[in-house]
Coordinates of C-alpha atoms and ligand atoms in Angstrom, one line a residue:
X2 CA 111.5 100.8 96.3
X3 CA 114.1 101.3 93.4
X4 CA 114.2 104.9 93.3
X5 CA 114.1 105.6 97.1
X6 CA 117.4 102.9 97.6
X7 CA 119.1 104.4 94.3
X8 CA 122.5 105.0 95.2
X9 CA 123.5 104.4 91.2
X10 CA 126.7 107.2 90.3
X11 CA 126.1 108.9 94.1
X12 CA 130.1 109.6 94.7
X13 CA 130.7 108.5 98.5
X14 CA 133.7 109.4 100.2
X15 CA 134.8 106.7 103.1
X16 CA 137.4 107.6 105.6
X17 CA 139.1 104.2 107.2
X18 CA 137.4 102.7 104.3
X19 CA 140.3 99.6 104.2
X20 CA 139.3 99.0 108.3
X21 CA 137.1 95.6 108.6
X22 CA 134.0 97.8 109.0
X23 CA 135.0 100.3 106.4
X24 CA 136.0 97.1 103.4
X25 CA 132.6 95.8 103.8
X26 CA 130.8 99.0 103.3
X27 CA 132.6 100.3 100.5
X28 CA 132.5 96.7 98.5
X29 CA 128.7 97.0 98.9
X30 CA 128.4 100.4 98.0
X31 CA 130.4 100.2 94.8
X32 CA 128.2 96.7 94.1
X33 CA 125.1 99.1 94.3
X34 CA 126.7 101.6 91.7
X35 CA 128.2 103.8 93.9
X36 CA 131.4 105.6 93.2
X37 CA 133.7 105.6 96.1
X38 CA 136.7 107.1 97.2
X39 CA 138.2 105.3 99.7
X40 CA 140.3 107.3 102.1
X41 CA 142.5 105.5 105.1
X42 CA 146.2 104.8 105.7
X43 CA 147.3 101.7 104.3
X44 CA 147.9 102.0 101.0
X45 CA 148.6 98.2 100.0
X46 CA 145.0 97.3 101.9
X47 CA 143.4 100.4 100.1
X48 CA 145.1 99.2 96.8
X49 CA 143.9 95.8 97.3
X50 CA 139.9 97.3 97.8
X51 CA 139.7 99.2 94.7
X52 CA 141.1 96.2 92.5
X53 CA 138.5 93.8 94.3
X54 CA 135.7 96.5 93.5
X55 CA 137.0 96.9 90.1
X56 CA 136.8 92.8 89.7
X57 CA 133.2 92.8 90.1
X58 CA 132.3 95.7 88.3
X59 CA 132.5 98.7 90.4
X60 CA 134.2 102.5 90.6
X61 CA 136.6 103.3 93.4
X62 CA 139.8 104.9 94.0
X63 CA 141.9 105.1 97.0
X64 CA 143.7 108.1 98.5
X65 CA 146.2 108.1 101.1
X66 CA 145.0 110.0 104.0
X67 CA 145.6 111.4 107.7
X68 CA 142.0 112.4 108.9
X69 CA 143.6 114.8 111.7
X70 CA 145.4 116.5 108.8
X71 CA 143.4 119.4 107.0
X72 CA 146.3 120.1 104.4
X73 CA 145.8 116.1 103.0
X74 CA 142.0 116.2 103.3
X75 CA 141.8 119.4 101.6
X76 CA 144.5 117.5 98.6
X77 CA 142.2 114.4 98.7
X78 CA 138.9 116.4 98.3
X79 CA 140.2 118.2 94.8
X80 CA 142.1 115.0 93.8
X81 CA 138.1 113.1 94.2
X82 CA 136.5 116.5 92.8
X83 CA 138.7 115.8 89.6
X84 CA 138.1 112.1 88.9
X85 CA 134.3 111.9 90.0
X86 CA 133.5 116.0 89.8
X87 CA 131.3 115.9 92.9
X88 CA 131.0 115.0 96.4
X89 CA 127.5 113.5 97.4
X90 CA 128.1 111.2 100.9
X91 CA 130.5 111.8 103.5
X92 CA 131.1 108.4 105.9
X93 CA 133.5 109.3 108.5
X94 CA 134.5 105.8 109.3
X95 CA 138.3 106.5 110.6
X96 CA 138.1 105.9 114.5
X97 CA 138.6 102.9 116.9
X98 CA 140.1 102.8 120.3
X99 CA 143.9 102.5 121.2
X100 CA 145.5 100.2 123.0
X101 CA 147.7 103.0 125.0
X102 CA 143.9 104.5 125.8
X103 CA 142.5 101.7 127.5
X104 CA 142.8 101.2 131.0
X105 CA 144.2 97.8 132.1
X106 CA 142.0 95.9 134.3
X107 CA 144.4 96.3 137.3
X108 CA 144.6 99.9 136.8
X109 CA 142.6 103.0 137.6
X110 CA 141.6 106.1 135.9
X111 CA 144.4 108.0 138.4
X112 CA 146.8 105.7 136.0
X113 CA 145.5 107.5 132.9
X114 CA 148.3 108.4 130.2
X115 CA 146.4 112.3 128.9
X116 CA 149.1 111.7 125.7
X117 CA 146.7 108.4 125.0
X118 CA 143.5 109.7 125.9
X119 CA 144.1 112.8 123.9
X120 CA 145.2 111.0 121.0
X121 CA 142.3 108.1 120.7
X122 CA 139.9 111.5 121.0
X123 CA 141.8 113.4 118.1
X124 CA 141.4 110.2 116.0
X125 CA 137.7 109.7 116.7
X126 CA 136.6 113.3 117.3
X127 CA 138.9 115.4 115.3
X128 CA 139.2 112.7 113.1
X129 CA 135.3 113.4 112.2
X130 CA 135.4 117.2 112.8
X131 CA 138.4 118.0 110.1
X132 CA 136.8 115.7 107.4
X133 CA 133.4 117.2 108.1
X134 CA 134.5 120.7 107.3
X135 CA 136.9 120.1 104.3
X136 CA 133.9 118.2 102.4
X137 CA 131.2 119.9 103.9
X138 CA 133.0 123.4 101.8
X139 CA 132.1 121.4 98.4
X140 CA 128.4 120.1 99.4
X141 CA 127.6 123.4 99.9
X142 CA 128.8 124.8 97.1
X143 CA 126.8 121.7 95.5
X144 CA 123.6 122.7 97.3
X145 CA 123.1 119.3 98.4
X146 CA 125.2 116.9 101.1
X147 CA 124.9 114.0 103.0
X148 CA 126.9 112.9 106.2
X149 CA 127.3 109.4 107.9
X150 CA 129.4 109.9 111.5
X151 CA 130.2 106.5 113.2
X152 CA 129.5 106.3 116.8
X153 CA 129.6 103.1 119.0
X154 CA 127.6 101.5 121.9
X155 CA 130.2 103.2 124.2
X156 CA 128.8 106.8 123.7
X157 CA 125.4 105.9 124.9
X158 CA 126.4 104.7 128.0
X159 CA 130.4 104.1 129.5
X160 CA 131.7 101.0 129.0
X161 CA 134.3 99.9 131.4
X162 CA 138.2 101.0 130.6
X163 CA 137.6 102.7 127.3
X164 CA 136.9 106.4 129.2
X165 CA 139.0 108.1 126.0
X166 CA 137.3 105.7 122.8
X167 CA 133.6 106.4 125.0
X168 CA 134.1 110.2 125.3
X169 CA 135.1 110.9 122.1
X170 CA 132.5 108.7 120.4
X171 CA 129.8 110.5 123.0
X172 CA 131.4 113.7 121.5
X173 CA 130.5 112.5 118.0
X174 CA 126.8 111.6 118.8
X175 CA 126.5 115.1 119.7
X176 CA 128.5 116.6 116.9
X177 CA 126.1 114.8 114.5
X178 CA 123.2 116.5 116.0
X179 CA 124.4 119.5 116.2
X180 CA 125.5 119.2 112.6
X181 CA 122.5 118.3 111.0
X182 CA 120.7 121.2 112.8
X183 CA 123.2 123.7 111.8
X184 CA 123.5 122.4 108.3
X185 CA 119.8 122.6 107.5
X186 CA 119.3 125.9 109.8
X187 CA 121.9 127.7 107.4
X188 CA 121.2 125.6 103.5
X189 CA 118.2 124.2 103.4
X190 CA 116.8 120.8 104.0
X191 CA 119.3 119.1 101.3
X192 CA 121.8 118.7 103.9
X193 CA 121.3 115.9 106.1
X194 CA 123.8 114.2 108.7
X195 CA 123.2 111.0 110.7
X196 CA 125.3 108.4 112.6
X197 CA 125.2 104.6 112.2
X198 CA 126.2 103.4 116.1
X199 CA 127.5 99.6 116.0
X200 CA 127.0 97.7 118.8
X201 CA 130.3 95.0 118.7
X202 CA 131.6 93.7 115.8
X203 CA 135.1 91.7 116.4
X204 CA 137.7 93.9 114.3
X205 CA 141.3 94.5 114.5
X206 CA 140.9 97.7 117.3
X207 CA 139.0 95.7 119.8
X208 CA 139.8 92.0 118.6
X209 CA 142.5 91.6 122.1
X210 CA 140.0 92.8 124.6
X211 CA 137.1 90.6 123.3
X212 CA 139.1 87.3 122.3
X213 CA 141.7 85.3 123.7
X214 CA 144.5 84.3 120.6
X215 CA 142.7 80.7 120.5
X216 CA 139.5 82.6 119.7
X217 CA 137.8 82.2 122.9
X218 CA 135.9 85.1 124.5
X219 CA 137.3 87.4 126.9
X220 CA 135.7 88.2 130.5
X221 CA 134.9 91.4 128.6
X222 CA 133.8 89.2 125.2
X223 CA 131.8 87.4 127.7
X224 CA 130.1 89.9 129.9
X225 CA 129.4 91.3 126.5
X226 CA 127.3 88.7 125.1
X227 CA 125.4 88.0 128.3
X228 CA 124.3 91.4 128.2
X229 CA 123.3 91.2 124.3
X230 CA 120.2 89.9 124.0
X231 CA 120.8 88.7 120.6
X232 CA 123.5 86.4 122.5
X233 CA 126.3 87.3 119.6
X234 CA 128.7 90.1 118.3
X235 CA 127.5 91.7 114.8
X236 CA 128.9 90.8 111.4
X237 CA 130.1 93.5 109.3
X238 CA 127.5 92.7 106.9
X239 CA 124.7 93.1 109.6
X240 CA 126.0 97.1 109.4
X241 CA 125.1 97.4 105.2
X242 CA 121.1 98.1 105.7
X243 CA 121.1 100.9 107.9
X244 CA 124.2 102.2 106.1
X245 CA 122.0 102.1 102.8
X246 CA 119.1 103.8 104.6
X247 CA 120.9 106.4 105.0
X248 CA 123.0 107.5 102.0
X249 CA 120.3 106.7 100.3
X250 CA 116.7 108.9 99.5
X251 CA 114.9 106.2 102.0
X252 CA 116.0 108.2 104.5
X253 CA 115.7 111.7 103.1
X254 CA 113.5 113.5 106.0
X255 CA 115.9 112.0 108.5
X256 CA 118.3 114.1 110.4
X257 CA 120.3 114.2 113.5
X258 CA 119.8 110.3 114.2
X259 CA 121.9 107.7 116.3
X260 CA 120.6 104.6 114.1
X261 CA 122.1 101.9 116.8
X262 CA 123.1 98.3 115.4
X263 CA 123.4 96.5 118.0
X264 CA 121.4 93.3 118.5
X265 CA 119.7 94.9 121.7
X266 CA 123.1 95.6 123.7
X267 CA 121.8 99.3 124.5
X268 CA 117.9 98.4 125.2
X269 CA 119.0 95.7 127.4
X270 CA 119.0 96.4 131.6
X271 CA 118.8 93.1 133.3
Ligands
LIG30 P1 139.5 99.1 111.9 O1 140.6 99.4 112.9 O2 139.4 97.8 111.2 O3 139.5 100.3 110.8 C1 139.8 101.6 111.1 C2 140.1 102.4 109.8 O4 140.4 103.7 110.2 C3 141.2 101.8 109.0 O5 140.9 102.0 107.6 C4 142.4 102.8 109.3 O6 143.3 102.9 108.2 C5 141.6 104.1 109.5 N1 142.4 105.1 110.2 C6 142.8 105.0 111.5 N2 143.5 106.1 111.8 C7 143.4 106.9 110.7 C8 143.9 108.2 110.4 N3 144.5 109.0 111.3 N4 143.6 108.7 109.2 C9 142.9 108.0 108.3 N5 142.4 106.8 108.5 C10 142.7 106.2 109.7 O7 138.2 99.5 112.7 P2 136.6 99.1 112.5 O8 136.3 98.2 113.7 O9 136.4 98.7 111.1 O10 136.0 100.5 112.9 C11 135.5 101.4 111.9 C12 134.7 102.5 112.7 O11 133.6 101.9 113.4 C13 135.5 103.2 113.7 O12 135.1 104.5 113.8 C14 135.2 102.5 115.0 O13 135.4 103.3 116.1 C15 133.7 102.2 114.8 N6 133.1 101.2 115.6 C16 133.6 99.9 115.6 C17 132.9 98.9 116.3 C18 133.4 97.5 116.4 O14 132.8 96.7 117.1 N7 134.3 97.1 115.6 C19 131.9 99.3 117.2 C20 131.4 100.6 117.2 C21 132.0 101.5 116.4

């Protein structure tokens, strides 16, 4: 079990690694001897990360990034390639809905802003594509690479007023697959690529759809839960196995996968 979960000195690279989602995976990765470059916007958060995973024990450093931006990617990349000397994992965690994106309950799709829609699919889509190529260029040079995409409950079916967040996310379930079969196709079967899919997990980019500021759920927090038949949203911590599986050598004749995390929201009819 040891050897096929070793992740000891494996250098992981985590866009939007400072995001709810994103804190929790990097903290556990760099508790299981992972070295992780954490790569989001927020400086302070990301500042904040690294000293906590330095506090109990771990390797991580945080670079400023823009994940639609291929000049700062490509800095980031030789800024990680000189403090860890190789890239191993890829997690392109950057992504979430907008609030510009989502059609209010009183409106219609014919009320669709394209300047929002286009956006939250640069962040999500673009947002995975432009990573994926800048690191991609070193894991082949390295012969070996490994790619974690996050998609969401919303790509394997529509959810109600998020049409941008859903067909950008749907767009990265098929990316990934594409991916991993281009990737092995063209060098070999040490190049693997996978999505984790969350089903909901209350964080900052969906927190005023779901809850009410006193907490309480939503219609939409509701509906959500009646149709889950775990009968709860996921904790971030709920998200760490899979995660594991898959940077990891447990997982190492898996490819082109949507591993979905959702308490049964997406195997669930009526
Ligand atoms: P979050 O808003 O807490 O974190 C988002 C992270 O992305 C932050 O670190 C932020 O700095 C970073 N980011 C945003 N725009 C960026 C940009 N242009 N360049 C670089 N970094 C940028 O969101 P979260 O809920 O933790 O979500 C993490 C991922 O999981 C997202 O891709 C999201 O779509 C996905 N997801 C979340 C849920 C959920 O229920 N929360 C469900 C399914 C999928």
């Amino acid at each position: 079990m040891y050897e096929l979960f070793n992740i000891n000195n494996k250098v992981i690279v985590m866009t939007g690694g400072t995001g709810v989602l994103g804190t929790s995976m990097v903290s556990y990765l760099a508790a299981h001897g992972a070295k992780v470059a954490v790569l989001a916007r927020n400086k302070a958060k990301g500042d904040a990360l690294v000293e906590h995973v330095k506090a109990n024990g771990g390797d991580a450093i945080f670079l400023q990034t823009n994940v639609t931006d291929k000049a700062i990617l490509t800095q980031n990349a030789e800024e990680i390639i000189r403090e860890y000397g190789r890239i191993d994992v890829l997690i392109n965690g950057a992504g979430g809905n907008m609030p510009g994106a989502t059609i209010a309950p009183d409106n219609t799709i014919l009320d669709l802003n394209i300047d929002d829609f286009r956006q939250v699919v640069d962040l999500n889509l673009m947002g995975t594509v432009i990573p994926t190529l800048v690191f991609s260029e070193y894991m082949v040079q390295q012969r070996q690479g490994n790619i974690v995409n996050i998609s969401s409950a919303s790509a394997l079916r529509p959810l109600t007023r998020v049409a941008g967040y859903g067909a950008a996310k749907a767009a990265v379930s098929n990316f990934t697959k594409y991916l991993a079969g281009e990737l092995a196709l063209k060098f070999g079967e040490n190049f693997r690529v996978n999505a984790l899919c969350p089903g909901f997990f209350i964080t900052e980019q969906n927190r005023a759809l779901l809850t009410h500021p006193d907490g309480t759920y939503t219609d939409r927090g509701n509906t959500i839960i009646a149709h889950t038949p775990f009968k709860r949203f996921g904790e971030p911590a709920e998200l760490l196995g899979t995660l594991h599986y898959l940077v990891s050598d447990a997982s190492k004749f898996v490819t082109g996968t949507i591993a979905v995390v959702d308490g049964g929201f997406d195997a669930f009819s009526i």
